[in-house]
Amino acid sequence: MYDVIVIGAGPCGLSVAIECKKRGLTPLVIEKGCLANSIYHFPLYMEFFSTPEMIEIGGMPFTTWGRKPGRTEALKYYLSVARRYQLDIHTFEKVIQIKRGSGQFVVSTQWRDEHRSYVAAHVVVATGYYDSPKQMKIPGESLSKVYHYFREAHPFTGLEVTVIGGRNSAIDAALELQQVGANVTMVYRRSAFTSSVKAWIRPIIESAISKGQIKMLWDTEVERISMDEVEVCQAGERISLKNDVVFAMTGYKPQLQLLQGVGAAIDAETGAPVLNEETMESTIPGLYVAGVIVGGDDTSRIFIENGRFHGEKIAAHISTKQD
């Protein structure tokens, strides 16, 4: 029997486990992918918006070569933190269900072809949202040439590429693709970039658009994707774009199935778990929520910078119960 089972081995989940261990609790972390799985699937050359000290966990300094850390540096850092605290982490093991019993929880998982069960006094759901891209629900979205994630630009040299979206992930993808010689068209439903665009990236993308290096279609919706075209609508006019590859950088949604399955309340308007923000406990006693999933549909409200502090609140509350 564990004191705490943490579902998710991202920075926020790891922070929960660390804070619990500091207080003498016995945590188990279960992760369906690899450690820091979301970061692992980020673009290869991605640079974080945050400076390193803003995404540190466990009180361990994060030293980087530049002012802002990259993907590889972050992976090495979070691995070193997990090793430093000797966290018990089960990777590539998927949690299927949480059941609430008498004063305890039973967490059911699948590892390869094996079904496992664990018992814990408390459970923390820190599953994030990066594995659940928002679907556009248009014809052709399921074609093999449509990607909801961007890794690197090299394979797409010389191709006709449509990037859907206008936030940081879409802009980063468009710039990298243009630099390797792809013919890039960005399609964005808004009339301008929002204030959330990285300050150092905005002048670069605006320059590329003004010079015609990247074609930009503002106030435009994608209606259909075929093997050689993308059909869009701009101000009532339908336009067909020659196309080889689509990157649908349309955002992601929280994974709430485990919480809903055990009966935790979800706010119908925001899609956020209903919880006590002082303790991060859900409407189910002993069941907590940490990390970006706390923000529900507003995926820009919680990120590593503020989500990493959820662990302290959760561990402190659990310790009070233990006393």
PDB file of C-alpha atoms in Angstrom:
ATOM      1  CA  MET A   1       0.000   0.000   0.000  1.00  0.00           C
ATOM      2  CA  TYR A   2       1.343   3.394  -1.021  1.00  0.00           C
ATOM      3  CA  ASP A   3       0.697   6.668   0.742  1.00  0.00           C
ATOM      4  CA  VAL A   4       0.301   8.410  -2.607  1.00  0.00           C
ATOM      5  CA  ILE A   5       0.021   7.348  -6.246  1.00  0.00           C
ATOM      6  CA  VAL A   6       0.826  10.115  -8.722  1.00  0.00           C
ATOM      7  CA  ILE A   7      -0.480   9.596 -12.254  1.00  0.00           C
ATOM      8  CA  GLY A   8       1.804  11.414 -14.678  1.00  0.00           C
ATOM      9  CA  ALA A   9       5.592  11.881 -14.640  1.00  0.00           C
ATOM     10  CA  GLY A  10       5.749  15.381 -16.086  1.00  0.00           C
ATOM     11  CA  PRO A  11       7.389  18.213 -14.132  1.00  0.00           C
ATOM     12  CA  CYS A  12       4.250  18.837 -12.032  1.00  0.00           C
ATOM     13  CA  GLY A  13       3.726  15.148 -11.259  1.00  0.00           C
ATOM     14  CA  LEU A  14       7.385  14.732 -10.324  1.00  0.00           C
ATOM     15  CA  SER A  15       7.128  17.785  -8.071  1.00  0.00           C
ATOM     16  CA  VAL A  16       4.200  16.187  -6.218  1.00  0.00           C
ATOM     17  CA  ALA A  17       6.187  12.987  -5.642  1.00  0.00           C
ATOM     18  CA  ILE A  18       9.240  14.922  -4.453  1.00  0.00           C
ATOM     19  CA  GLU A  19       7.274  17.032  -1.981  1.00  0.00           C
ATOM     20  CA  CYS A  20       5.546  13.911  -0.640  1.00  0.00           C
ATOM     21  CA  LYS A  21       8.850  12.117  -0.221  1.00  0.00           C
ATOM     22  CA  LYS A  22      10.326  15.117   1.610  1.00  0.00           C
ATOM     23  CA  ARG A  23       7.565  14.710   4.176  1.00  0.00           C
ATOM     24  CA  GLY A  24       8.251  11.020   4.721  1.00  0.00           C
ATOM     25  CA  LEU A  25       5.417   9.750   2.534  1.00  0.00           C
ATOM     26  CA  THR A  26       5.775   6.825   0.114  1.00  0.00           C
ATOM     27  CA  PRO A  27       4.826   7.919  -3.428  1.00  0.00           C
ATOM     28  CA  LEU A  28       4.585   5.856  -6.594  1.00  0.00           C
ATOM     29  CA  VAL A  29       4.563   7.618  -9.975  1.00  0.00           C
ATOM     30  CA  ILE A  30       2.853   5.881 -12.890  1.00  0.00           C
ATOM     31  CA  GLU A  31       3.391   7.222 -16.407  1.00  0.00           C
ATOM     32  CA  LYS A  32       1.929   5.846 -19.634  1.00  0.00           C
ATOM     33  CA  GLY A  33       4.926   7.056 -21.645  1.00  0.00           C
ATOM     34  CA  CYS A  34       8.473   7.985 -20.708  1.00  0.00           C
ATOM     35  CA  LEU A  35       9.572  10.343 -17.952  1.00  0.00           C
ATOM     36  CA  ALA A  36       8.649  13.920 -18.949  1.00  0.00           C
ATOM     37  CA  ASN A  37       6.713  12.393 -21.844  1.00  0.00           C
ATOM     38  CA  SER A  38       5.175  15.632 -23.126  1.00  0.00           C
ATOM     39  CA  ILE A  39       8.528  17.403 -23.228  1.00  0.00           C
ATOM     40  CA  TYR A  40      10.034  14.411 -25.025  1.00  0.00           C
ATOM     41  CA  HIS A  41       7.432  14.884 -27.788  1.00  0.00           C
ATOM     42  CA  PHE A  42       8.067  18.626 -28.134  1.00  0.00           C
ATOM     43  CA  PRO A  43       9.803  19.834 -31.328  1.00  0.00           C
ATOM     44  CA  LEU A  44      13.460  18.747 -31.268  1.00  0.00           C
ATOM     45  CA  TYR A  45      14.836  22.290 -31.221  1.00  0.00           C
ATOM     46  CA  MET A  46      12.148  23.910 -29.080  1.00  0.00           C
ATOM     47  CA  GLU A  47      13.190  26.643 -26.675  1.00  0.00           C
ATOM     48  CA  PHE A  48      11.126  27.169 -23.523  1.00  0.00           C
ATOM     49  CA  PHE A  49       9.307  30.431 -22.937  1.00  0.00           C
ATOM     50  CA  SER A  50      10.481  30.336 -19.300  1.00  0.00           C
ATOM     51  CA  THR A  51      13.943  30.935 -17.911  1.00  0.00           C
ATOM     52  CA  PRO A  52      15.429  27.872 -16.150  1.00  0.00           C
ATOM     53  CA  GLU A  53      14.845  29.001 -12.569  1.00  0.00           C
ATOM     54  CA  MET A  54      11.122  29.312 -13.309  1.00  0.00           C
ATOM     55  CA  ILE A  55      10.716  25.607 -14.128  1.00  0.00           C
ATOM     56  CA  GLU A  56      12.958  24.152 -11.418  1.00  0.00           C
ATOM     57  CA  ILE A  57      11.494  21.546  -9.080  1.00  0.00           C
ATOM     58  CA  GLY A  58      12.645  19.919  -5.866  1.00  0.00           C
ATOM     59  CA  GLY A  59      14.958  22.804  -5.019  1.00  0.00           C
ATOM     60  CA  MET A  60      17.527  21.630  -7.589  1.00  0.00           C
ATOM     61  CA  PRO A  61      19.132  24.371  -9.723  1.00  0.00           C
ATOM     62  CA  PHE A  62      18.573  24.131 -13.472  1.00  0.00           C
ATOM     63  CA  THR A  63      21.724  25.278 -15.254  1.00  0.00           C
ATOM     64  CA  THR A  64      21.593  25.918 -19.009  1.00  0.00           C
ATOM     65  CA  TRP A  65      23.968  27.134 -21.710  1.00  0.00           C
ATOM     66  CA  GLY A  66      21.721  29.974 -22.798  1.00  0.00           C
ATOM     67  CA  ARG A  67      19.195  32.271 -21.217  1.00  0.00           C
ATOM     68  CA  LYS A  68      16.326  29.869 -21.881  1.00  0.00           C
ATOM     69  CA  PRO A  69      16.472  26.071 -21.772  1.00  0.00           C
ATOM     70  CA  GLY A  70      15.837  23.812 -24.731  1.00  0.00           C
ATOM     71  CA  ARG A  71      14.029  20.486 -24.927  1.00  0.00           C
ATOM     72  CA  THR A  72      17.125  18.286 -24.494  1.00  0.00           C
ATOM     73  CA  GLU A  73      18.359  20.281 -21.496  1.00  0.00           C
ATOM     74  CA  ALA A  74      14.936  19.985 -19.849  1.00  0.00           C
ATOM     75  CA  LEU A  75      14.823  16.214 -20.358  1.00  0.00           C
ATOM     76  CA  LYS A  76      18.245  15.814 -18.763  1.00  0.00           C
ATOM     77  CA  TYR A  77      17.296  18.090 -15.882  1.00  0.00           C
ATOM     78  CA  TYR A  78      14.051  16.332 -14.945  1.00  0.00           C
ATOM     79  CA  LEU A  79      15.734  12.940 -15.227  1.00  0.00           C
ATOM     80  CA  SER A  80      18.506  14.078 -12.889  1.00  0.00           C
ATOM     81  CA  VAL A  81      15.940  15.402 -10.380  1.00  0.00           C
ATOM     82  CA  ALA A  82      14.045  12.093 -10.409  1.00  0.00           C
ATOM     83  CA  ARG A  83      17.302  10.232  -9.828  1.00  0.00           C
ATOM     84  CA  ARG A  84      18.414  12.617  -7.090  1.00  0.00           C
ATOM     85  CA  TYR A  85      15.238  11.927  -5.119  1.00  0.00           C
ATOM     86  CA  GLN A  86      15.214   8.228  -6.029  1.00  0.00           C
ATOM     87  CA  LEU A  87      11.608   8.394  -7.121  1.00  0.00           C
ATOM     88  CA  ASP A  88       9.762   5.140  -7.751  1.00  0.00           C
ATOM     89  CA  ILE A  89       8.515   5.635 -11.320  1.00  0.00           C
ATOM     90  CA  HIS A  90       6.762   3.075 -13.513  1.00  0.00           C
ATOM     91  CA  THR A  91       7.036   4.204 -17.146  1.00  0.00           C
ATOM     92  CA  PHE A  92       5.089   2.877 -20.140  1.00  0.00           C
ATOM     93  CA  GLU A  93       2.347   1.716 -17.785  1.00  0.00           C
ATOM     94  CA  LYS A  94      -1.127   3.121 -18.465  1.00  0.00           C
ATOM     95  CA  VAL A  95      -3.647   3.799 -15.710  1.00  0.00           C
ATOM     96  CA  ILE A  96      -6.994   2.457 -16.825  1.00  0.00           C
ATOM     97  CA  GLN A  97      -9.201   3.131 -13.818  1.00  0.00           C
ATOM     98  CA  ILE A  98      -9.318   4.576 -10.318  1.00  0.00           C
ATOM     99  CA  LYS A  99     -11.749   3.006  -7.863  1.00  0.00           C
ATOM    100  CA  ARG A 100     -12.580   4.397  -4.472  1.00  0.00           C
ATOM    101  CA  GLY A 101     -12.889   1.915  -1.631  1.00  0.00           C
ATOM    102  CA  SER A 102     -13.140   2.193   2.124  1.00  0.00           C
ATOM    103  CA  GLY A 103     -10.525   4.789   3.003  1.00  0.00           C
ATOM    104  CA  GLN A 104      -8.346   3.876   0.053  1.00  0.00           C
ATOM    105  CA  PHE A 105      -8.093   3.840  -3.738  1.00  0.00           C
ATOM    106  CA  VAL A 106      -7.426   0.972  -6.109  1.00  0.00           C
ATOM    107  CA  VAL A 107      -5.545   2.046  -9.250  1.00  0.00           C
ATOM    108  CA  SER A 108      -5.748  -0.381 -12.159  1.00  0.00           C
ATOM    109  CA  THR A 109      -3.105  -0.275 -14.881  1.00  0.00           C
ATOM    110  CA  GLN A 110      -1.909  -2.065 -17.989  1.00  0.00           C
ATOM    111  CA  TRP A 111       1.788  -2.756 -18.609  1.00  0.00           C
ATOM    112  CA  ARG A 112       2.350  -4.531 -21.916  1.00  0.00           C
ATOM    113  CA  ASP A 113      -0.112  -7.465 -21.778  1.00  0.00           C
ATOM    114  CA  GLU A 114      -0.244  -7.509 -17.998  1.00  0.00           C
ATOM    115  CA  HIS A 115      -2.963  -5.980 -15.829  1.00  0.00           C
ATOM    116  CA  ARG A 116      -1.847  -4.621 -12.464  1.00  0.00           C
ATOM    117  CA  SER A 117      -3.513  -3.124  -9.406  1.00  0.00           C
ATOM    118  CA  TYR A 118      -2.134  -0.827  -6.710  1.00  0.00           C
ATOM    119  CA  VAL A 119      -3.652   0.370  -3.450  1.00  0.00           C
ATOM    120  CA  ALA A 120      -3.061   3.878  -2.110  1.00  0.00           C
ATOM    121  CA  ALA A 121      -4.479   6.138   0.555  1.00  0.00           C
ATOM    122  CA  HIS A 122      -4.315   9.118  -1.811  1.00  0.00           C
ATOM    123  CA  VAL A 123      -4.176   9.605  -5.577  1.00  0.00           C
ATOM    124  CA  VAL A 124      -2.960  12.618  -7.552  1.00  0.00           C
ATOM    125  CA  VAL A 125      -3.984  13.012 -11.203  1.00  0.00           C
ATOM    126  CA  ALA A 126      -1.346  15.015 -13.085  1.00  0.00           C
ATOM    127  CA  THR A 127      -1.984  13.787 -16.607  1.00  0.00           C
ATOM    128  CA  GLY A 128      -1.760  17.068 -18.513  1.00  0.00           C
ATOM    129  CA  TYR A 129      -3.291  17.528 -21.949  1.00  0.00           C
ATOM    130  CA  TYR A 130      -0.539  17.256 -24.577  1.00  0.00           C
ATOM    131  CA  ASP A 131      -1.615  13.760 -25.672  1.00  0.00           C
ATOM    132  CA  SER A 132      -5.105  14.966 -26.600  1.00  0.00           C
ATOM    133  CA  PRO A 133      -5.068  17.378 -29.556  1.00  0.00           C
ATOM    134  CA  LYS A 134      -8.230  19.298 -30.299  1.00  0.00           C
ATOM    135  CA  GLN A 135      -9.928  17.942 -33.382  1.00  0.00           C
ATOM    136  CA  MET A 136     -11.192  20.303 -36.100  1.00  0.00           C
ATOM    137  CA  LYS A 137     -13.940  17.827 -37.056  1.00  0.00           C
ATOM    138  CA  ILE A 138     -13.589  18.431 -40.777  1.00  0.00           C
ATOM    139  CA  PRO A 139     -13.369  16.006 -43.709  1.00  0.00           C
ATOM    140  CA  GLY A 140      -9.833  14.767 -44.300  1.00  0.00           C
ATOM    141  CA  GLU A 141      -8.507  15.447 -40.802  1.00  0.00           C
ATOM    142  CA  SER A 142      -7.667  11.765 -40.365  1.00  0.00           C
ATOM    143  CA  LEU A 143      -5.487  11.597 -43.488  1.00  0.00           C
ATOM    144  CA  SER A 144      -1.919  10.394 -42.892  1.00  0.00           C
ATOM    145  CA  LYS A 145      -0.505  13.712 -44.122  1.00  0.00           C
ATOM    146  CA  VAL A 146      -2.169  15.622 -41.251  1.00  0.00           C
ATOM    147  CA  TYR A 147      -0.097  16.067 -38.082  1.00  0.00           C
ATOM    148  CA  HIS A 148      -1.153  17.522 -34.736  1.00  0.00           C
ATOM    149  CA  TYR A 149       2.460  17.562 -33.513  1.00  0.00           C
ATOM    150  CA  PHE A 150       5.582  19.072 -35.021  1.00  0.00           C
ATOM    151  CA  ARG A 151       8.978  17.447 -34.435  1.00  0.00           C
ATOM    152  CA  GLU A 152      11.385  18.866 -37.012  1.00  0.00           C
ATOM    153  CA  ALA A 153      11.314  20.497 -40.425  1.00  0.00           C
ATOM    154  CA  HIS A 154      13.919  18.557 -42.416  1.00  0.00           C
ATOM    155  CA  PRO A 155      11.625  15.896 -43.994  1.00  0.00           C
ATOM    156  CA  PHE A 156       9.370  18.563 -45.514  1.00  0.00           C
ATOM    157  CA  THR A 157      11.925  20.451 -47.613  1.00  0.00           C
ATOM    158  CA  GLY A 158      10.407  21.665 -50.869  1.00  0.00           C
ATOM    159  CA  LEU A 159       6.854  20.596 -50.006  1.00  0.00           C
ATOM    160  CA  GLU A 160       3.652  22.630 -49.929  1.00  0.00           C
ATOM    161  CA  VAL A 161       2.884  22.880 -46.214  1.00  0.00           C
ATOM    162  CA  THR A 162      -0.181  24.354 -44.521  1.00  0.00           C
ATOM    163  CA  VAL A 163       0.149  25.295 -40.843  1.00  0.00           C
ATOM    164  CA  ILE A 164      -3.195  25.759 -39.100  1.00  0.00           C
ATOM    165  CA  GLY A 165      -3.122  28.066 -36.073  1.00  0.00           C
ATOM    166  CA  GLY A 166      -1.392  31.239 -34.963  1.00  0.00           C
ATOM    167  CA  ARG A 167      -0.031  30.624 -31.492  1.00  0.00           C
ATOM    168  CA  ASN A 168       3.538  29.830 -30.479  1.00  0.00           C
ATOM    169  CA  SER A 169       3.569  26.196 -31.617  1.00  0.00           C
ATOM    170  CA  ALA A 170       2.209  27.121 -35.061  1.00  0.00           C
ATOM    171  CA  ILE A 171       4.618  30.034 -35.461  1.00  0.00           C
ATOM    172  CA  ASP A 172       7.653  27.976 -34.418  1.00  0.00           C
ATOM    173  CA  ALA A 173       6.687  25.232 -36.878  1.00  0.00           C
ATOM    174  CA  ALA A 174       6.099  27.695 -39.720  1.00  0.00           C
ATOM    175  CA  LEU A 175       9.469  29.401 -39.220  1.00  0.00           C
ATOM    176  CA  GLU A 176      11.419  26.140 -39.064  1.00  0.00           C
ATOM    177  CA  LEU A 177       9.645  24.810 -42.140  1.00  0.00           C
ATOM    178  CA  GLN A 178      10.320  27.983 -44.106  1.00  0.00           C
ATOM    179  CA  GLN A 179      13.998  27.854 -43.174  1.00  0.00           C
ATOM    180  CA  VAL A 180      14.448  24.412 -44.761  1.00  0.00           C
ATOM    181  CA  GLY A 181      12.767  25.475 -47.989  1.00  0.00           C
ATOM    182  CA  ALA A 182       9.174  24.377 -47.509  1.00  0.00           C
ATOM    183  CA  ASN A 183       6.489  26.555 -49.112  1.00  0.00           C
ATOM    184  CA  VAL A 184       4.524  27.548 -46.031  1.00  0.00           C
ATOM    185  CA  THR A 185       0.987  28.921 -45.773  1.00  0.00           C
ATOM    186  CA  MET A 186      -0.386  29.753 -42.345  1.00  0.00           C
ATOM    187  CA  VAL A 187      -4.151  29.668 -41.823  1.00  0.00           C
ATOM    188  CA  TYR A 188      -5.471  31.436 -38.728  1.00  0.00           C
ATOM    189  CA  ARG A 189      -9.067  32.126 -37.727  1.00  0.00           C
ATOM    190  CA  ARG A 190      -8.127  35.366 -35.965  1.00  0.00           C
ATOM    191  CA  SER A 191      -7.237  38.708 -37.568  1.00  0.00           C
ATOM    192  CA  ALA A 192      -3.917  39.096 -35.706  1.00  0.00           C
ATOM    193  CA  PHE A 193      -1.510  37.291 -33.394  1.00  0.00           C
ATOM    194  CA  THR A 194      -2.437  37.376 -29.711  1.00  0.00           C
ATOM    195  CA  SER A 195      -0.342  38.846 -26.885  1.00  0.00           C
ATOM    196  CA  SER A 196       0.686  35.326 -25.814  1.00  0.00           C
ATOM    197  CA  VAL A 197       3.117  35.032 -28.748  1.00  0.00           C
ATOM    198  CA  LYS A 198       6.733  35.006 -27.540  1.00  0.00           C
ATOM    199  CA  ALA A 199       8.112  38.555 -27.634  1.00  0.00           C
ATOM    200  CA  TRP A 200      11.331  37.532 -29.361  1.00  0.00           C
ATOM    201  CA  ILE A 201       9.491  35.482 -32.014  1.00  0.00           C
ATOM    202  CA  ARG A 202       6.808  37.998 -33.021  1.00  0.00           C
ATOM    203  CA  PRO A 203       9.105  40.334 -35.063  1.00  0.00           C
ATOM    204  CA  ILE A 204      10.629  37.326 -36.846  1.00  0.00           C
ATOM    205  CA  ILE A 205       7.308  35.864 -37.973  1.00  0.00           C
ATOM    206  CA  GLU A 206       5.945  39.305 -38.885  1.00  0.00           C
ATOM    207  CA  SER A 207       9.038  39.982 -40.989  1.00  0.00           C
ATOM    208  CA  ALA A 208       8.742  36.615 -42.747  1.00  0.00           C
ATOM    209  CA  ILE A 209       5.103  37.347 -43.587  1.00  0.00           C
ATOM    210  CA  SER A 210       5.745  40.894 -44.794  1.00  0.00           C
ATOM    211  CA  LYS A 211       8.583  39.660 -47.052  1.00  0.00           C
ATOM    212  CA  GLY A 212       6.389  36.961 -48.537  1.00  0.00           C
ATOM    213  CA  GLN A 213       8.547  34.158 -47.155  1.00  0.00           C
ATOM    214  CA  ILE A 214       5.465  32.778 -45.399  1.00  0.00           C
ATOM    215  CA  LYS A 215       1.977  33.282 -46.799  1.00  0.00           C
ATOM    216  CA  MET A 216      -0.549  34.295 -44.130  1.00  0.00           C
ATOM    217  CA  LEU A 217      -4.316  33.902 -44.388  1.00  0.00           C
ATOM    218  CA  TRP A 218      -6.023  35.804 -41.564  1.00  0.00           C
ATOM    219  CA  ASP A 219      -9.684  35.382 -40.565  1.00  0.00           C
ATOM    220  CA  THR A 220      -9.705  32.038 -42.330  1.00  0.00           C
ATOM    221  CA  GLU A 221     -11.266  28.672 -41.458  1.00  0.00           C
ATOM    222  CA  VAL A 222     -10.221  25.303 -42.855  1.00  0.00           C
ATOM    223  CA  GLU A 223     -13.192  23.407 -44.266  1.00  0.00           C
ATOM    224  CA  ARG A 224     -11.753  20.317 -45.932  1.00  0.00           C
ATOM    225  CA  ILE A 225      -8.476  18.496 -46.470  1.00  0.00           C
ATOM    226  CA  SER A 226      -7.801  16.207 -49.430  1.00  0.00           C
ATOM    227  CA  MET A 227      -4.657  14.385 -50.558  1.00  0.00           C
ATOM    228  CA  ASP A 228      -3.428  17.291 -52.680  1.00  0.00           C
ATOM    229  CA  GLU A 229      -5.391  20.333 -51.448  1.00  0.00           C
ATOM    230  CA  VAL A 230      -6.662  22.215 -48.424  1.00  0.00           C
ATOM    231  CA  GLU A 231      -9.942  24.061 -48.851  1.00  0.00           C
ATOM    232  CA  VAL A 232     -10.404  27.171 -46.708  1.00  0.00           C
ATOM    233  CA  CYS A 233     -12.970  29.933 -46.351  1.00  0.00           C
ATOM    234  CA  GLN A 234     -11.924  33.576 -45.975  1.00  0.00           C
ATOM    235  CA  ALA A 235     -14.580  36.301 -45.740  1.00  0.00           C
ATOM    236  CA  GLY A 236     -17.111  34.029 -47.453  1.00  0.00           C
ATOM    237  CA  GLU A 237     -14.720  33.165 -50.287  1.00  0.00           C
ATOM    238  CA  ARG A 238     -13.614  29.562 -50.708  1.00  0.00           C
ATOM    239  CA  ILE A 239      -9.949  29.091 -51.588  1.00  0.00           C
ATOM    240  CA  SER A 240      -8.142  25.897 -52.587  1.00  0.00           C
ATOM    241  CA  LEU A 241      -4.516  25.638 -51.501  1.00  0.00           C
ATOM    242  CA  LYS A 242      -2.113  23.245 -53.161  1.00  0.00           C
ATOM    243  CA  ASN A 243      -0.897  21.018 -50.338  1.00  0.00           C
ATOM    244  CA  ASP A 244       1.350  18.089 -49.461  1.00  0.00           C
ATOM    245  CA  VAL A 245       1.386  18.256 -45.651  1.00  0.00           C
ATOM    246  CA  VAL A 246      -0.791  19.820 -42.938  1.00  0.00           C
ATOM    247  CA  PHE A 247       0.284  20.725 -39.402  1.00  0.00           C
ATOM    248  CA  ALA A 248      -2.889  21.317 -37.389  1.00  0.00           C
ATOM    249  CA  MET A 249      -1.504  23.217 -34.405  1.00  0.00           C
ATOM    250  CA  THR A 250      -4.953  23.764 -32.962  1.00  0.00           C
ATOM    251  CA  GLY A 251      -4.207  23.204 -29.295  1.00  0.00           C
ATOM    252  CA  TYR A 252      -4.925  20.414 -26.840  1.00  0.00           C
ATOM    253  CA  LYS A 253      -7.566  19.440 -24.302  1.00  0.00           C
ATOM    254  CA  PRO A 254      -7.321  18.060 -20.752  1.00  0.00           C
ATOM    255  CA  GLN A 255      -7.692  14.358 -20.059  1.00  0.00           C
ATOM    256  CA  LEU A 256     -10.530  14.056 -17.570  1.00  0.00           C
ATOM    257  CA  GLN A 257     -11.628  10.440 -18.000  1.00  0.00           C
ATOM    258  CA  LEU A 258      -9.930   9.125 -14.867  1.00  0.00           C
ATOM    259  CA  LEU A 259     -11.432  11.874 -12.711  1.00  0.00           C
ATOM    260  CA  GLN A 260     -14.887  11.446 -14.202  1.00  0.00           C
ATOM    261  CA  GLY A 261     -14.685   7.684 -13.802  1.00  0.00           C
ATOM    262  CA  VAL A 262     -14.245   7.943 -10.042  1.00  0.00           C
ATOM    263  CA  GLY A 263     -16.992  10.551  -9.717  1.00  0.00           C
ATOM    264  CA  ALA A 264     -15.009  13.785  -9.315  1.00  0.00           C
ATOM    265  CA  ALA A 265     -17.002  16.875 -10.269  1.00  0.00           C
ATOM    266  CA  ILE A 266     -16.051  18.782 -13.426  1.00  0.00           C
ATOM    267  CA  ASP A 267     -17.186  22.361 -14.042  1.00  0.00           C
ATOM    268  CA  ALA A 268     -19.449  22.211 -17.111  1.00  0.00           C
ATOM    269  CA  GLU A 269     -18.510  25.715 -18.283  1.00  0.00           C
ATOM    270  CA  THR A 270     -14.729  25.631 -17.882  1.00  0.00           C
ATOM    271  CA  GLY A 271     -14.046  21.911 -18.201  1.00  0.00           C
ATOM    272  CA  ALA A 272     -11.902  22.219 -15.069  1.00  0.00           C
ATOM    273  CA  PRO A 273     -12.007  19.814 -12.121  1.00  0.00           C
ATOM    274  CA  VAL A 274     -13.847  21.274  -9.136  1.00  0.00           C
ATOM    275  CA  LEU A 275     -11.317  21.479  -6.307  1.00  0.00           C
ATOM    276  CA  ASN A 276     -10.110  23.297  -3.233  1.00  0.00           C
ATOM    277  CA  GLU A 277      -7.378  25.565  -4.589  1.00  0.00           C
ATOM    278  CA  GLU A 278      -5.674  25.711  -1.187  1.00  0.00           C
ATOM    279  CA  THR A 279      -5.168  21.936  -1.055  1.00  0.00           C
ATOM    280  CA  MET A 280      -5.767  20.861  -4.706  1.00  0.00           C
ATOM    281  CA  GLU A 281      -8.182  18.202  -3.418  1.00  0.00           C
ATOM    282  CA  SER A 282     -11.098  17.326  -5.702  1.00  0.00           C
ATOM    283  CA  THR A 283     -14.677  16.691  -4.619  1.00  0.00           C
ATOM    284  CA  ILE A 284     -13.573  13.129  -3.824  1.00  0.00           C
ATOM    285  CA  PRO A 285     -11.670  13.118  -0.484  1.00  0.00           C
ATOM    286  CA  GLY A 286      -8.118  11.913  -0.971  1.00  0.00           C
ATOM    287  CA  LEU A 287      -8.154  12.511  -4.743  1.00  0.00           C
ATOM    288  CA  TYR A 288      -6.053  15.468  -5.883  1.00  0.00           C
ATOM    289  CA  VAL A 289      -5.316  17.231  -9.164  1.00  0.00           C
ATOM    290  CA  ALA A 290      -2.017  18.841 -10.197  1.00  0.00           C
ATOM    291  CA  GLY A 291      -0.509  20.563 -13.204  1.00  0.00           C
ATOM    292  CA  VAL A 292      -2.059  21.916 -16.368  1.00  0.00           C
ATOM    293  CA  ILE A 293      -5.178  19.743 -16.098  1.00  0.00           C
ATOM    294  CA  VAL A 294      -6.286  22.084 -13.285  1.00  0.00           C
ATOM    295  CA  GLY A 295      -7.019  24.778 -15.886  1.00  0.00           C
ATOM    296  CA  GLY A 296      -9.536  22.670 -17.798  1.00  0.00           C
ATOM    297  CA  ASP A 297     -10.292  24.077 -21.256  1.00  0.00           C
ATOM    298  CA  ASP A 298      -8.128  27.144 -20.557  1.00  0.00           C
ATOM    299  CA  THR A 299      -4.820  25.420 -21.284  1.00  0.00           C
ATOM    300  CA  SER A 300      -2.887  28.701 -21.014  1.00  0.00           C
ATOM    301  CA  ARG A 301      -3.782  29.287 -17.339  1.00  0.00           C
ATOM    302  CA  ILE A 302      -1.577  26.616 -15.750  1.00  0.00           C
ATOM    303  CA  PHE A 303       1.892  25.649 -16.933  1.00  0.00           C
ATOM    304  CA  ILE A 304       5.128  24.434 -15.357  1.00  0.00           C
ATOM    305  CA  GLU A 305       5.904  27.826 -13.776  1.00  0.00           C
ATOM    306  CA  ASN A 306       2.846  27.783 -11.510  1.00  0.00           C
ATOM    307  CA  GLY A 307       1.808  24.114 -11.693  1.00  0.00           C
ATOM    308  CA  ARG A 308       5.053  23.008 -10.024  1.00  0.00           C
ATOM    309  CA  PHE A 309       3.797  24.512  -6.731  1.00  0.00           C
ATOM    310  CA  HIS A 310       0.752  22.258  -6.600  1.00  0.00           C
ATOM    311  CA  GLY A 311       2.936  19.511  -5.124  1.00  0.00           C
ATOM    312  CA  GLU A 312       3.690  21.540  -1.999  1.00  0.00           C
ATOM    313  CA  LYS A 313      -0.021  22.158  -1.350  1.00  0.00           C
ATOM    314  CA  ILE A 314      -0.937  18.513  -1.888  1.00  0.00           C
ATOM    315  CA  ALA A 315       1.899  17.066   0.190  1.00  0.00           C
ATOM    316  CA  ALA A 316       1.219  19.508   3.031  1.00  0.00           C
ATOM    317  CA  HIS A 317      -2.463  18.563   3.112  1.00  0.00           C
ATOM    318  CA  ILE A 318      -1.769  14.836   3.034  1.00  0.00           C
ATOM    319  CA  SER A 319       0.813  15.215   5.809  1.00  0.00           C
ATOM    320  CA  THR A 320      -1.785  16.969   7.948  1.00  0.00           C
ATOM    321  CA  LYS A 321      -4.095  13.980   7.510  1.00  0.00           C
ATOM    322  CA  GLN A 322      -1.295  11.580   8.432  1.00  0.00           C
ATOM    323  CA  ASP A 323      -0.641  13.512  11.636  1.00  0.00           C
TER     324      ASP A 323
END
